[in-house]
PDB file of C-alpha atoms and ligand atoms in Angstrom:
ATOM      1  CA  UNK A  16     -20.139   2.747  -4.558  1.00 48.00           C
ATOM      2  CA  UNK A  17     -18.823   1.007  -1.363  1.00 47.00           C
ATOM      3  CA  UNK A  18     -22.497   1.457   0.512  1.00 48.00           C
ATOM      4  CA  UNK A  19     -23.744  -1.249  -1.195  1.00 55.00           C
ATOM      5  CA  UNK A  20     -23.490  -4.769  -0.192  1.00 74.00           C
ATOM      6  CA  UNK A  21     -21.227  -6.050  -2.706  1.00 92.00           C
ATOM      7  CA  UNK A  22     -18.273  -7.743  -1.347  1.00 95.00           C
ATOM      8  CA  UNK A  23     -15.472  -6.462  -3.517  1.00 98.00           C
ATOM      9  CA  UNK A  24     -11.729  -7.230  -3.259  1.00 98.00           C
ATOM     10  CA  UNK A  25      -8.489  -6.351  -5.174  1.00 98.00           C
ATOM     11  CA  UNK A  26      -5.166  -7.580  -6.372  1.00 98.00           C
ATOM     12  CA  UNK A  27      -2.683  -4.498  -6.422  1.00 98.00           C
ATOM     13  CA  UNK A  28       0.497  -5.311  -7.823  1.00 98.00           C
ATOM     14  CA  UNK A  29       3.140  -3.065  -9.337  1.00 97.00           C
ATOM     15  CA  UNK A  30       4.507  -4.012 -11.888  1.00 97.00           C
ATOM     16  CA  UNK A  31       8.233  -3.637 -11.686  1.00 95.00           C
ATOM     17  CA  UNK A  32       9.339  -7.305 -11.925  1.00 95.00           C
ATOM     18  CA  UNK A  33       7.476 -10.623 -12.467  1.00 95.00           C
ATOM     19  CA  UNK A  34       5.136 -11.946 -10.255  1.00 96.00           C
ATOM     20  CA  UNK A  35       6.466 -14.555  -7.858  1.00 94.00           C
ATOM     21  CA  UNK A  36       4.856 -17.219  -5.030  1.00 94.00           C
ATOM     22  CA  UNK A  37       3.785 -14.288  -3.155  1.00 94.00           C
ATOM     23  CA  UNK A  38       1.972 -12.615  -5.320  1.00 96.00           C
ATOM     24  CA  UNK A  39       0.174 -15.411  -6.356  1.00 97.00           C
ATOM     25  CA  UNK A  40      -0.552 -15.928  -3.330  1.00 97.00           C
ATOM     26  CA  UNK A  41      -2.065 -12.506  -2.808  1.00 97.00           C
ATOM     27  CA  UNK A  42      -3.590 -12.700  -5.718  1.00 98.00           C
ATOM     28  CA  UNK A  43      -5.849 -16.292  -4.897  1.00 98.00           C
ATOM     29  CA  UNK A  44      -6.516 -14.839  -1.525  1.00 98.00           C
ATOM     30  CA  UNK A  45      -7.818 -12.002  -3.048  1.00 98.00           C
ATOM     31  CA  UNK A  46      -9.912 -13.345  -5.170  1.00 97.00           C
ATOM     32  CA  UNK A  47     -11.379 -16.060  -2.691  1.00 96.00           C
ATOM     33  CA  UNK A  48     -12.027 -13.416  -0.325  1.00 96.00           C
ATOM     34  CA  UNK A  49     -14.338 -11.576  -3.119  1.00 96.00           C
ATOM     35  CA  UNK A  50     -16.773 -14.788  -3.282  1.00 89.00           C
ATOM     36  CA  UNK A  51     -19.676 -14.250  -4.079  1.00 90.00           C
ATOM     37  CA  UNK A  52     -18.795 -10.503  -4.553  1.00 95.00           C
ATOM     38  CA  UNK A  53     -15.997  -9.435  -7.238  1.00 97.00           C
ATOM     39  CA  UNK A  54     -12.498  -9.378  -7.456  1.00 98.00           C
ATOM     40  CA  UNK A  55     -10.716  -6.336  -8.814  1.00 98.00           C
ATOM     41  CA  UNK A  56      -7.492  -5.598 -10.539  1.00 98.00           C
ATOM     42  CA  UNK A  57      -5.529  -2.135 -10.134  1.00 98.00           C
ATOM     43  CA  UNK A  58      -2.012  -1.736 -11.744  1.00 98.00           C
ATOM     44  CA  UNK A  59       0.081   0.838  -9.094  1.00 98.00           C
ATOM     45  CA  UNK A  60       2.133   2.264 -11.258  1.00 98.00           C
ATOM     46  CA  UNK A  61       2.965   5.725  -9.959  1.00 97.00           C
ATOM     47  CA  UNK A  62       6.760   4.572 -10.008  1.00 96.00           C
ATOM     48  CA  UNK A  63       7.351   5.446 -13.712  1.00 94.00           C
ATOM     49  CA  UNK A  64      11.397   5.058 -13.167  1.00 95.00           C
ATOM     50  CA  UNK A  65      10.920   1.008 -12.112  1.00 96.00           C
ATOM     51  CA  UNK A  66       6.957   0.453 -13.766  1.00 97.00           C
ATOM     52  CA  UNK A  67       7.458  -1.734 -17.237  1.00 97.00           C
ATOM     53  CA  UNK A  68       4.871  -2.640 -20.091  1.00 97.00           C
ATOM     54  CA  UNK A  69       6.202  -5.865 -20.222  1.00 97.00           C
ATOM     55  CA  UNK A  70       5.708  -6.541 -16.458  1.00 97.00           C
ATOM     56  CA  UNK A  71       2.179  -5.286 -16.643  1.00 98.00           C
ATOM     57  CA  UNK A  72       1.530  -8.012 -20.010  1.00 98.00           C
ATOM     58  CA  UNK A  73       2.913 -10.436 -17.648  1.00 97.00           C
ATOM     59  CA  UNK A  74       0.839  -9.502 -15.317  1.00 98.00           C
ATOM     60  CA  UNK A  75      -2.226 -10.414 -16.893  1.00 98.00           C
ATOM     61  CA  UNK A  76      -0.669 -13.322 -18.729  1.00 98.00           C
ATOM     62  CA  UNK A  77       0.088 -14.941 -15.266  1.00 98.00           C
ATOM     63  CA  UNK A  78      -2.837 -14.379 -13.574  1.00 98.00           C
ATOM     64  CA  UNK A  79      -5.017 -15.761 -16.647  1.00 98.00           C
ATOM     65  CA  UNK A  80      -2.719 -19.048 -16.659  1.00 98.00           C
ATOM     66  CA  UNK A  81      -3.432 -19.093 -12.560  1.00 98.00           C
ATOM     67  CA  UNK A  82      -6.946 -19.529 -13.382  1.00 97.00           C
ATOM     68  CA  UNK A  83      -8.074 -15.968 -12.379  1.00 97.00           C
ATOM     69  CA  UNK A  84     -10.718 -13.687 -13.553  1.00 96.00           C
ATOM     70  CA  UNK A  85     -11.374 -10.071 -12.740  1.00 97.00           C
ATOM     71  CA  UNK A  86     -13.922  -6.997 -13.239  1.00 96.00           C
ATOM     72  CA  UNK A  87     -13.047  -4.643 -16.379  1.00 96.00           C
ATOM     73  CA  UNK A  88     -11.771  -2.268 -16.774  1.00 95.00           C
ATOM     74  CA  UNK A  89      -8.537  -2.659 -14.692  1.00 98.00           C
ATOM     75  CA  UNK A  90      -7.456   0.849 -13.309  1.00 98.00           C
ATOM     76  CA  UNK A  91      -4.092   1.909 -13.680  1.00 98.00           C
ATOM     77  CA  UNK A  92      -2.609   4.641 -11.069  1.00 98.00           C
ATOM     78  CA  UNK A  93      -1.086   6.904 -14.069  1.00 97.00           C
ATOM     79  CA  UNK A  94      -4.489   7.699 -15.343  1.00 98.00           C
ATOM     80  CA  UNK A  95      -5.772   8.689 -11.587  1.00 98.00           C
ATOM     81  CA  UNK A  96      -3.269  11.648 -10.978  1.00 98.00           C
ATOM     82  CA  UNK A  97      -6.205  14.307 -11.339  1.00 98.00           C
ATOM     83  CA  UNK A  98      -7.236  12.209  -8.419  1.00 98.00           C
ATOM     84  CA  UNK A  99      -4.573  12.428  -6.209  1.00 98.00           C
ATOM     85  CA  UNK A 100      -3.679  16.287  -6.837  1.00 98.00           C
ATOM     86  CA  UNK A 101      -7.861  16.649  -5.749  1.00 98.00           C
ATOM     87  CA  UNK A 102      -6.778  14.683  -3.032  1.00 98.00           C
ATOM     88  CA  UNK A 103      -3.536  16.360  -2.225  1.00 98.00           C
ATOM     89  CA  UNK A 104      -5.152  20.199  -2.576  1.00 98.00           C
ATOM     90  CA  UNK A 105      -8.041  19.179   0.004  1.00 98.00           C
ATOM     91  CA  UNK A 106      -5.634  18.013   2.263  1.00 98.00           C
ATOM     92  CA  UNK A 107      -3.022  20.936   1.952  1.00 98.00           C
ATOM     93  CA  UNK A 108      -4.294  22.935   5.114  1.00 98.00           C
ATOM     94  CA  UNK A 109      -2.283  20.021   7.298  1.00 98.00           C
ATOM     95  CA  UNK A 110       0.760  19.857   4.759  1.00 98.00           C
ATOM     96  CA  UNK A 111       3.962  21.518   4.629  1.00 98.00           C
ATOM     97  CA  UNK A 112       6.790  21.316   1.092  1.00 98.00           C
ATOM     98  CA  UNK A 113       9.821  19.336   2.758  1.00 98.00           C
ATOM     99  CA  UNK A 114      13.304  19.344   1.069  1.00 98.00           C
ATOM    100  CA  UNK A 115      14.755  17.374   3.480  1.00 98.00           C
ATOM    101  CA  UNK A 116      17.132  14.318   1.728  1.00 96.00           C
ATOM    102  CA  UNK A 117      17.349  10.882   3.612  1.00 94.00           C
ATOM    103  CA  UNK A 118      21.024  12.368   4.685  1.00 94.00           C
ATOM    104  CA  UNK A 119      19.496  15.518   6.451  1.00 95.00           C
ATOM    105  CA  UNK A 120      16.910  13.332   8.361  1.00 96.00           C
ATOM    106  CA  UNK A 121      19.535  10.736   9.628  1.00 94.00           C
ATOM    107  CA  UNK A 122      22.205  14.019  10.451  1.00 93.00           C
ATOM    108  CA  UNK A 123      19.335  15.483  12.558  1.00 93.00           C
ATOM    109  CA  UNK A 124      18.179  12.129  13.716  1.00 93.00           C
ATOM    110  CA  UNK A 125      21.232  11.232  14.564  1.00 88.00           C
ATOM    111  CA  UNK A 126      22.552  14.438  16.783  1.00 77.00           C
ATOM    112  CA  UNK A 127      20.429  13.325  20.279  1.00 71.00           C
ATOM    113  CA  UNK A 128      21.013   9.983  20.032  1.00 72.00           C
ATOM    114  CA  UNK A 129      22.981   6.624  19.276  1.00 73.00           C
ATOM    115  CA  UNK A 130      22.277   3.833  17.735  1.00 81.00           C
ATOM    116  CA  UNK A 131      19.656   2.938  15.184  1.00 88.00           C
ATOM    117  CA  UNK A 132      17.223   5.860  14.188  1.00 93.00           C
ATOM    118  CA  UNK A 133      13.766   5.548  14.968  1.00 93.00           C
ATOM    119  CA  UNK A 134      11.712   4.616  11.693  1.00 96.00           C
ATOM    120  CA  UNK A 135       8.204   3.186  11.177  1.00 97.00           C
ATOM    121  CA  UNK A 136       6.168   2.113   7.759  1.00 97.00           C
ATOM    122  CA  UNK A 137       6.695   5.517   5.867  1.00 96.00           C
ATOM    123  CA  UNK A 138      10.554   4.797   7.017  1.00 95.00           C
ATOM    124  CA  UNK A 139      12.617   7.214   9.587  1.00 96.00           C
ATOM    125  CA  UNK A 140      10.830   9.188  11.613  1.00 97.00           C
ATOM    126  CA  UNK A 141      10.390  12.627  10.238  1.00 98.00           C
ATOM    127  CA  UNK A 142      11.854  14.747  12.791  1.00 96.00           C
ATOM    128  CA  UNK A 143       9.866  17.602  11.643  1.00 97.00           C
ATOM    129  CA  UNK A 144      13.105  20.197  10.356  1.00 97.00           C
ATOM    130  CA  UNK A 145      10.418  22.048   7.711  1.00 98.00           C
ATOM    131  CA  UNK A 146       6.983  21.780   9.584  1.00 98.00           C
ATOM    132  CA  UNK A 147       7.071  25.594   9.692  1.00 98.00           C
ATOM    133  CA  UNK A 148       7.002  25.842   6.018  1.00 98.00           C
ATOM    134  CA  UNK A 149       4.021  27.287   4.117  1.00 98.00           C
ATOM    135  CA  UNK A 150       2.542  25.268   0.991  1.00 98.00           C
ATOM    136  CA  UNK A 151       2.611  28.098  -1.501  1.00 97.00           C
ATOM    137  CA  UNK A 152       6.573  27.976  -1.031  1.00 96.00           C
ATOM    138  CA  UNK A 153       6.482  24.422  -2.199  1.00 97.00           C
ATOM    139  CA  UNK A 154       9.418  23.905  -5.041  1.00 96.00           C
ATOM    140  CA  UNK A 155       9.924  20.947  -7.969  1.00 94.00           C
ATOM    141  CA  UNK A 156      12.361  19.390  -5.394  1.00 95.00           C
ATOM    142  CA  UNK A 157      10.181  19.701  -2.563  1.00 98.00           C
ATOM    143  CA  UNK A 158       7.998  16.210  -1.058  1.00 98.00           C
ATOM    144  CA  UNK A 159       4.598  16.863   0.640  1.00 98.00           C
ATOM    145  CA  UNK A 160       4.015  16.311   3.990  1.00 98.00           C
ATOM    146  CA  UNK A 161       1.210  15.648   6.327  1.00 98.00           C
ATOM    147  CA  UNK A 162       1.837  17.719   9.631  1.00 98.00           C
ATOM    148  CA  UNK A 163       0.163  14.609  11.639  1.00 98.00           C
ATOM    149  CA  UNK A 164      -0.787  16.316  14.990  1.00 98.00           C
ATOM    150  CA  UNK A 165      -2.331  18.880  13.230  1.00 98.00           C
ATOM    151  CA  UNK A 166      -4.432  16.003  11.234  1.00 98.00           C
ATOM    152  CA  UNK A 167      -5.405  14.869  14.543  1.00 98.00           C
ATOM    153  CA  UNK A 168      -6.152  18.025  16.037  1.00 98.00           C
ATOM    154  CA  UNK A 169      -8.530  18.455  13.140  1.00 98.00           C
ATOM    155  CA  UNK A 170     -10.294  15.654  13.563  1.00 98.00           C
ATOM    156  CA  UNK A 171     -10.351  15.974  16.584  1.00 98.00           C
ATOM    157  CA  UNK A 172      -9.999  12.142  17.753  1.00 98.00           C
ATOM    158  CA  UNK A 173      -7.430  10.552  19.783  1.00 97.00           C
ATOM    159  CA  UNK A 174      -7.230   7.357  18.492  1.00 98.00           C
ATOM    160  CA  UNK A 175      -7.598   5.090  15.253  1.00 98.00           C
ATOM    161  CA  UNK A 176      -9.317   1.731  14.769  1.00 98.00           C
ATOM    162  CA  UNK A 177      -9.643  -0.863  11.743  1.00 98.00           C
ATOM    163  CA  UNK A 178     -10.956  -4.287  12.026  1.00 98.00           C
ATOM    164  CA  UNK A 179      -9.087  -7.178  10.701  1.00 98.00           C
ATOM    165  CA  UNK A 180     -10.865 -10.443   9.547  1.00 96.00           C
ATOM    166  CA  UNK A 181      -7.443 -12.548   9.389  1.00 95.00           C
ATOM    167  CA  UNK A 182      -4.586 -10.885  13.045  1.00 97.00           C
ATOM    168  CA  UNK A 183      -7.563 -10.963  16.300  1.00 96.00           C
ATOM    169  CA  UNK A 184     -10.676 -10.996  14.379  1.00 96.00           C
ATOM    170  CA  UNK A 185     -12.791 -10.517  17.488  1.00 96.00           C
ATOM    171  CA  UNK A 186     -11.813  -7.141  18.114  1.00 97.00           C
ATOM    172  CA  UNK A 187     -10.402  -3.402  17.176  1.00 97.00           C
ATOM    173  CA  UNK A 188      -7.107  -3.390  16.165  1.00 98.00           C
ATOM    174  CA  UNK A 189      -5.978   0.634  17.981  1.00 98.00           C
ATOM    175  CA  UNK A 190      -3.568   2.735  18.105  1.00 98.00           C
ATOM    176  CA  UNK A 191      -3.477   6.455  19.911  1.00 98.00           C
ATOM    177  CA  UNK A 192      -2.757   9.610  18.663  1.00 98.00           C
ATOM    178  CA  UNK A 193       0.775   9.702  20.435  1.00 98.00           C
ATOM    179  CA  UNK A 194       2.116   5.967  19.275  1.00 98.00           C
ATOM    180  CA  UNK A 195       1.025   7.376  15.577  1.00 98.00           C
ATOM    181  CA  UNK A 196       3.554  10.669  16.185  1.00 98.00           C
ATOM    182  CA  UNK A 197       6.608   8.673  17.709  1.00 97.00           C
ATOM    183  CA  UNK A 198       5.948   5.020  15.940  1.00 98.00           C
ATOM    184  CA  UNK A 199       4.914   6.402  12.281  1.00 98.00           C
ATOM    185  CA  UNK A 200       5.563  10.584  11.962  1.00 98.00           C
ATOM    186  CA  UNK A 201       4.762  13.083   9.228  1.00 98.00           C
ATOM    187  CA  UNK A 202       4.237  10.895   6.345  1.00 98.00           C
ATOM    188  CA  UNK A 203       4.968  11.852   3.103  1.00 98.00           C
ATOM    189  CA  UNK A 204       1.951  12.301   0.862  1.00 98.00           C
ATOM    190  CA  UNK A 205       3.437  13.174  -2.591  1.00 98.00           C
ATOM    191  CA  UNK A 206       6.814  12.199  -3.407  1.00 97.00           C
ATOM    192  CA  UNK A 207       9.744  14.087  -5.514  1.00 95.00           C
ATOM    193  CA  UNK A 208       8.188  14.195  -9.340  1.00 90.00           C
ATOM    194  CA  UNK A 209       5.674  11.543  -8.651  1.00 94.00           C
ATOM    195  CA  UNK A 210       2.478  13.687  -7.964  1.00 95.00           C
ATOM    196  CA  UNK A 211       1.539  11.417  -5.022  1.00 98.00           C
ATOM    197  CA  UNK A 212       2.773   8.688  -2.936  1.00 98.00           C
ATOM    198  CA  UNK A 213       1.888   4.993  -2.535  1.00 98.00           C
ATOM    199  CA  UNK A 214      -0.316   5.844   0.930  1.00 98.00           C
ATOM    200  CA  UNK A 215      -2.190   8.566  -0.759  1.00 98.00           C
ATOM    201  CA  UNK A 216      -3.001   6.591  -4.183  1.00 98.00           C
ATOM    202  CA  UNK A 217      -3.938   3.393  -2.300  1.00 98.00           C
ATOM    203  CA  UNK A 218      -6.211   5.291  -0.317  1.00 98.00           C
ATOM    204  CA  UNK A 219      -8.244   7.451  -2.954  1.00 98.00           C
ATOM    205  CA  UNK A 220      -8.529   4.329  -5.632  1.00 98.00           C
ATOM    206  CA  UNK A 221      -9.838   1.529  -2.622  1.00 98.00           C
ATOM    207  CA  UNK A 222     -12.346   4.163  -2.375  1.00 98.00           C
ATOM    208  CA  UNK A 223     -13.108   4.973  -5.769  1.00 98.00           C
ATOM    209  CA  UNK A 224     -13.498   0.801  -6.819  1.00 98.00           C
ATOM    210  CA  UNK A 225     -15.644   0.539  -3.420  1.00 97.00           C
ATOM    211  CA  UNK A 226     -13.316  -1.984  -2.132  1.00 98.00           C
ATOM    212  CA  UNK A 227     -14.771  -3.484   0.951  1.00 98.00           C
ATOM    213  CA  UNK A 228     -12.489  -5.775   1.873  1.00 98.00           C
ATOM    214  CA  UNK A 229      -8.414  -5.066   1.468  1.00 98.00           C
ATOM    215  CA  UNK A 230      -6.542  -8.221   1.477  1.00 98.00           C
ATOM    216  CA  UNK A 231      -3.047  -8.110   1.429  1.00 97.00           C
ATOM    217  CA  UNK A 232       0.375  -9.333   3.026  1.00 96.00           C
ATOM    218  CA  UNK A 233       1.212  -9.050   6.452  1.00 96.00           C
ATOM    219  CA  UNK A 234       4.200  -6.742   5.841  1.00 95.00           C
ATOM    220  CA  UNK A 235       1.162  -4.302   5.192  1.00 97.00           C
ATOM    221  CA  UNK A 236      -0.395  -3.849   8.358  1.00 98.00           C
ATOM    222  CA  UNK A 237       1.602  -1.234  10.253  1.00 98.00           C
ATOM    223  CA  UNK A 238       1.154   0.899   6.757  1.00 98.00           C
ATOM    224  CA  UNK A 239      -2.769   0.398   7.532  1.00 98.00           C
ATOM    225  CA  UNK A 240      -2.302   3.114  10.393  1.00 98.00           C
ATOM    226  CA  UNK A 241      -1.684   5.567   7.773  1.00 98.00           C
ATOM    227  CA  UNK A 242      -4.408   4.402   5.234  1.00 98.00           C
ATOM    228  CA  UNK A 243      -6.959   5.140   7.757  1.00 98.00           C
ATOM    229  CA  UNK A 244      -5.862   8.194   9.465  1.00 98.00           C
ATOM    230  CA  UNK A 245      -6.020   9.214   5.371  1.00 98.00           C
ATOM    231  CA  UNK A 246      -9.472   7.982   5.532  1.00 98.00           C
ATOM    232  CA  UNK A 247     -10.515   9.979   7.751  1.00 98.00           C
ATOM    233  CA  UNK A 248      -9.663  13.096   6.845  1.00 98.00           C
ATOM    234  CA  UNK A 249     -10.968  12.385   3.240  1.00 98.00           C
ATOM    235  CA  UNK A 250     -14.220  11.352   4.833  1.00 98.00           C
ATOM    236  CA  UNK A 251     -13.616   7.889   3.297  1.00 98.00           C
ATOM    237  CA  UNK A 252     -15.542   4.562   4.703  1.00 98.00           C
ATOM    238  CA  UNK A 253     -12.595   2.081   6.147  1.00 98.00           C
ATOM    239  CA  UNK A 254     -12.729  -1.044   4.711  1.00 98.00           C
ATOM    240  CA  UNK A 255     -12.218  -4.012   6.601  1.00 98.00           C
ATOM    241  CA  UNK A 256      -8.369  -5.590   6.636  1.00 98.00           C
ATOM    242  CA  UNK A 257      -6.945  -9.233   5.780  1.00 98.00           C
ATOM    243  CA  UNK A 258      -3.536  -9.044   6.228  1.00 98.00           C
ATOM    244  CA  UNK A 259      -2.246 -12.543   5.503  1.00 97.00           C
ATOM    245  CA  UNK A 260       0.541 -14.441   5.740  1.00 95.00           C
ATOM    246  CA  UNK A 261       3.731 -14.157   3.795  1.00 94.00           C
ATOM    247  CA  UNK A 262       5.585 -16.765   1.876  1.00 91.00           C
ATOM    248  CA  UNK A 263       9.011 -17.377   2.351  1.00 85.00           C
ATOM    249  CA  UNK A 264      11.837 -18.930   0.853  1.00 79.00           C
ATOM    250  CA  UNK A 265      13.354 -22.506   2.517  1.00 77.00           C
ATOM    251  CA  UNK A 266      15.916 -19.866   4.758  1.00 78.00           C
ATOM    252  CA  UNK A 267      12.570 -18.005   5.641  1.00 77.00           C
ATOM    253  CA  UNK A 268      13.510 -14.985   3.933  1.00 79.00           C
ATOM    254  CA  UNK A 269      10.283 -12.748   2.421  1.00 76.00           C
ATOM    255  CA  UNK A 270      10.225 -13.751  -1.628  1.00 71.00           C
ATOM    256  CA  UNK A 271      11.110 -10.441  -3.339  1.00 71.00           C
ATOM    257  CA  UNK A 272      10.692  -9.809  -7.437  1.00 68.00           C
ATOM    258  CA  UNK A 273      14.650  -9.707  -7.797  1.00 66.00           C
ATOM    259  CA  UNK A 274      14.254 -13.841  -6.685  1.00 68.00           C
ATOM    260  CA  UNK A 275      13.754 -14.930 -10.481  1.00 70.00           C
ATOM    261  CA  UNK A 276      14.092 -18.233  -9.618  1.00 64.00           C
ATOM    262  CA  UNK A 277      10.518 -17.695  -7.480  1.00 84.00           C
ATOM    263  CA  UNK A 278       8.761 -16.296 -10.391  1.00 93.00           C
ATOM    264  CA  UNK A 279       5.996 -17.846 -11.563  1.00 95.00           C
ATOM    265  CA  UNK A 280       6.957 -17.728 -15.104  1.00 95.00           C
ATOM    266  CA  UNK A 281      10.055 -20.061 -13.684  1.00 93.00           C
ATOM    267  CA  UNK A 282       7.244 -22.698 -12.365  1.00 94.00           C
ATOM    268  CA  UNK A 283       5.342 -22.808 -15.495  1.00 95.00           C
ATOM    269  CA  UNK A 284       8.281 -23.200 -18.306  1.00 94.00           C
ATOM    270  CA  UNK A 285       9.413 -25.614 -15.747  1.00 94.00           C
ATOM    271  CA  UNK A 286       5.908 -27.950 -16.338  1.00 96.00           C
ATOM    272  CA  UNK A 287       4.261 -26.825 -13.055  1.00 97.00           C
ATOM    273  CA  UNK A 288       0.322 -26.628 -13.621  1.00 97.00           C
ATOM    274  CA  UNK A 289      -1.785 -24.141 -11.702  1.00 97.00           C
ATOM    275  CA  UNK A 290      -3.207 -26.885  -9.534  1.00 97.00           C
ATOM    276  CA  UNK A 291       0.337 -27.500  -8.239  1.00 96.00           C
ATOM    277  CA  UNK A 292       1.153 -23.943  -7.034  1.00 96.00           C
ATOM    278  CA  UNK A 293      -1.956 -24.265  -5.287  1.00 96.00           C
ATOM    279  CA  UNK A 294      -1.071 -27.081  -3.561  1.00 95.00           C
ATOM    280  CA  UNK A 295       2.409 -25.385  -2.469  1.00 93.00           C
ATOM    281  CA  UNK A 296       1.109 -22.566  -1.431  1.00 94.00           C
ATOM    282  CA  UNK A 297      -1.792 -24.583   0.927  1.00 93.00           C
ATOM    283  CA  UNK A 298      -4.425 -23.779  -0.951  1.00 92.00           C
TER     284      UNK A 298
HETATM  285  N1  LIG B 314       1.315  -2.354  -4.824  1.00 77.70           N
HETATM  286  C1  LIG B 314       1.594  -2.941  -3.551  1.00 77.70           C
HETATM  287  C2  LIG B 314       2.612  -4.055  -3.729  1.00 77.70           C
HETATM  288  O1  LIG B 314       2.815  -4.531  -4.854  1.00 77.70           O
HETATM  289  C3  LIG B 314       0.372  -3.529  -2.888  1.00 77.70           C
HETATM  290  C4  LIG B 314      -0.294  -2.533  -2.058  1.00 77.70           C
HETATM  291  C5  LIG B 314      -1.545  -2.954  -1.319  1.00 77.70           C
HETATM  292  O2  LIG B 314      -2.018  -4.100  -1.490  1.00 77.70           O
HETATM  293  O3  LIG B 314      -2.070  -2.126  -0.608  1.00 77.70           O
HETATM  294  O4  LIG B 314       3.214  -4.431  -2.753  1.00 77.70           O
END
């Protein structure tokens, strides 16, 4: 799918709240970015506890009111799990079952040092307390890791490299083998009674719609690291990056979906047409 020349791009929202400035945002990026190619829609909803029905009709509903249009069928991240367990059992050679709670991490985190705790885009660094496990001891309350050195030493490579057309277009975005261990860590590729984890899902289904372009917000780009060491290893093409800017609220705060008063459904009951959140957004 993604070796033809079809420019294809997505819109990936969960849907755990109504969609806000940002997300439309993302969303009209996204779907400029596909022209002439073709704009995609994928529902992650691999967070069953906070996902809701009602968000996901609203969804739809807001981005048909913003004027968008997308390629059918949409795919929805509960119907892909056979997908990410293929995933998941390909790449269990480099995994290990952790039972490690956030409290463990920060207690062993803590001991040889003060002051904040190292963390990166998967959160704290992993300081690597049940590396030695095997993966046929993995329990229910067990998360799956990826043992990262021993990704790298697998693929034997020593650095990673995406392209991105919106942060220094002109050149290879790169980071080594070591800044990936102490910046990022063992990430966690399934996650307690959720069958996978937001890394390892985005990875498999940008593959599986042949998504050639990812665009997305800033906030994003330190997570790309990850999505392309995952790449690798699943023999995956990497797609090229837009990681654009946020919007913010007047105090220059990141919007969130708990801001109601940024939701779009606010704007429109309020009389604002489509055209106008265009315009505030400086589009
Ligand atoms: N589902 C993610 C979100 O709502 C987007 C992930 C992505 O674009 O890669 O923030």
């Amino acid at each position: 799918m993604a070796g033809d020349a079809i420019r294809r791009t997505r819109f990936a929202p969960s849907p755990t709240g109504l969609l806000h400035l940002g997300h439309a945002y993302a969303a009209l990026i996204a779907a400029q970015e596909a022209s002439p190619g073709q704009f995609l829609l994928r529902i992650e909803d691999i967070d069953r506890d906070r996902c809701k029905p009602e968000y996901e009709a609203a969804i739809y509903d807001d981005l048909l009111w913003l004027g968008l249009d997308w390629q059918h069928p949409v795919m929805r991240q509960t119907d892909r799990m056979d997908a990410y367990q293929d995933a998941l059992t390909q790449l269990a050679p480099l995994c290990y079952p952790c039972s490690c709670r956030r409290g463990d991490i920060r207690a062993a985190l803590s001991a040889p040092q003060e002051g904040a705790l190292p963390a990166g885009p998967d959160g704290l660094i992993y300081p690597g307390t049940c590396r030695h496990r095997p993966m046929d001891e993995t329990g229910p309350d067990d998360v799956i890791r990826l043992d990262t050195a021993r990704a790298f030493d697998a693929l034997g490579i020593e650095n990673l490299s995406f392209r991105d057309e919106c942060i220094l277009p002109d050149q290879d975005h790169i980071l080594s083998r070591d800044e990936f261990l102490d910046g990022i860590g063992d990430v966690i590729l399934s996650r307690r009674g959720m069958g996978t984890s937001y890394h390892l899902a985005v990875v498999i289904d940008d593959a599986e719609q042949g998504i050639t372009h990812i665009t997305r917000g800033k906030d994003l780009f330190d997570s790309t690291w990850i999505h392309v060491l995952l790449q690798k290893l699943l023999k995956l093409p990497t797609p090229i990056y837009h990681h654009h800017r946020l919007i913010r609220d007047d105090s220059g705060k990141r919007l969130a979906k708990r801001d109601d008063a940024r939701a779009l459904r606010h704007y429109r009951d309020d009389g604002t047409t489509p055209a106008q959140i265009r315009q505030m957004l400086n589009l």
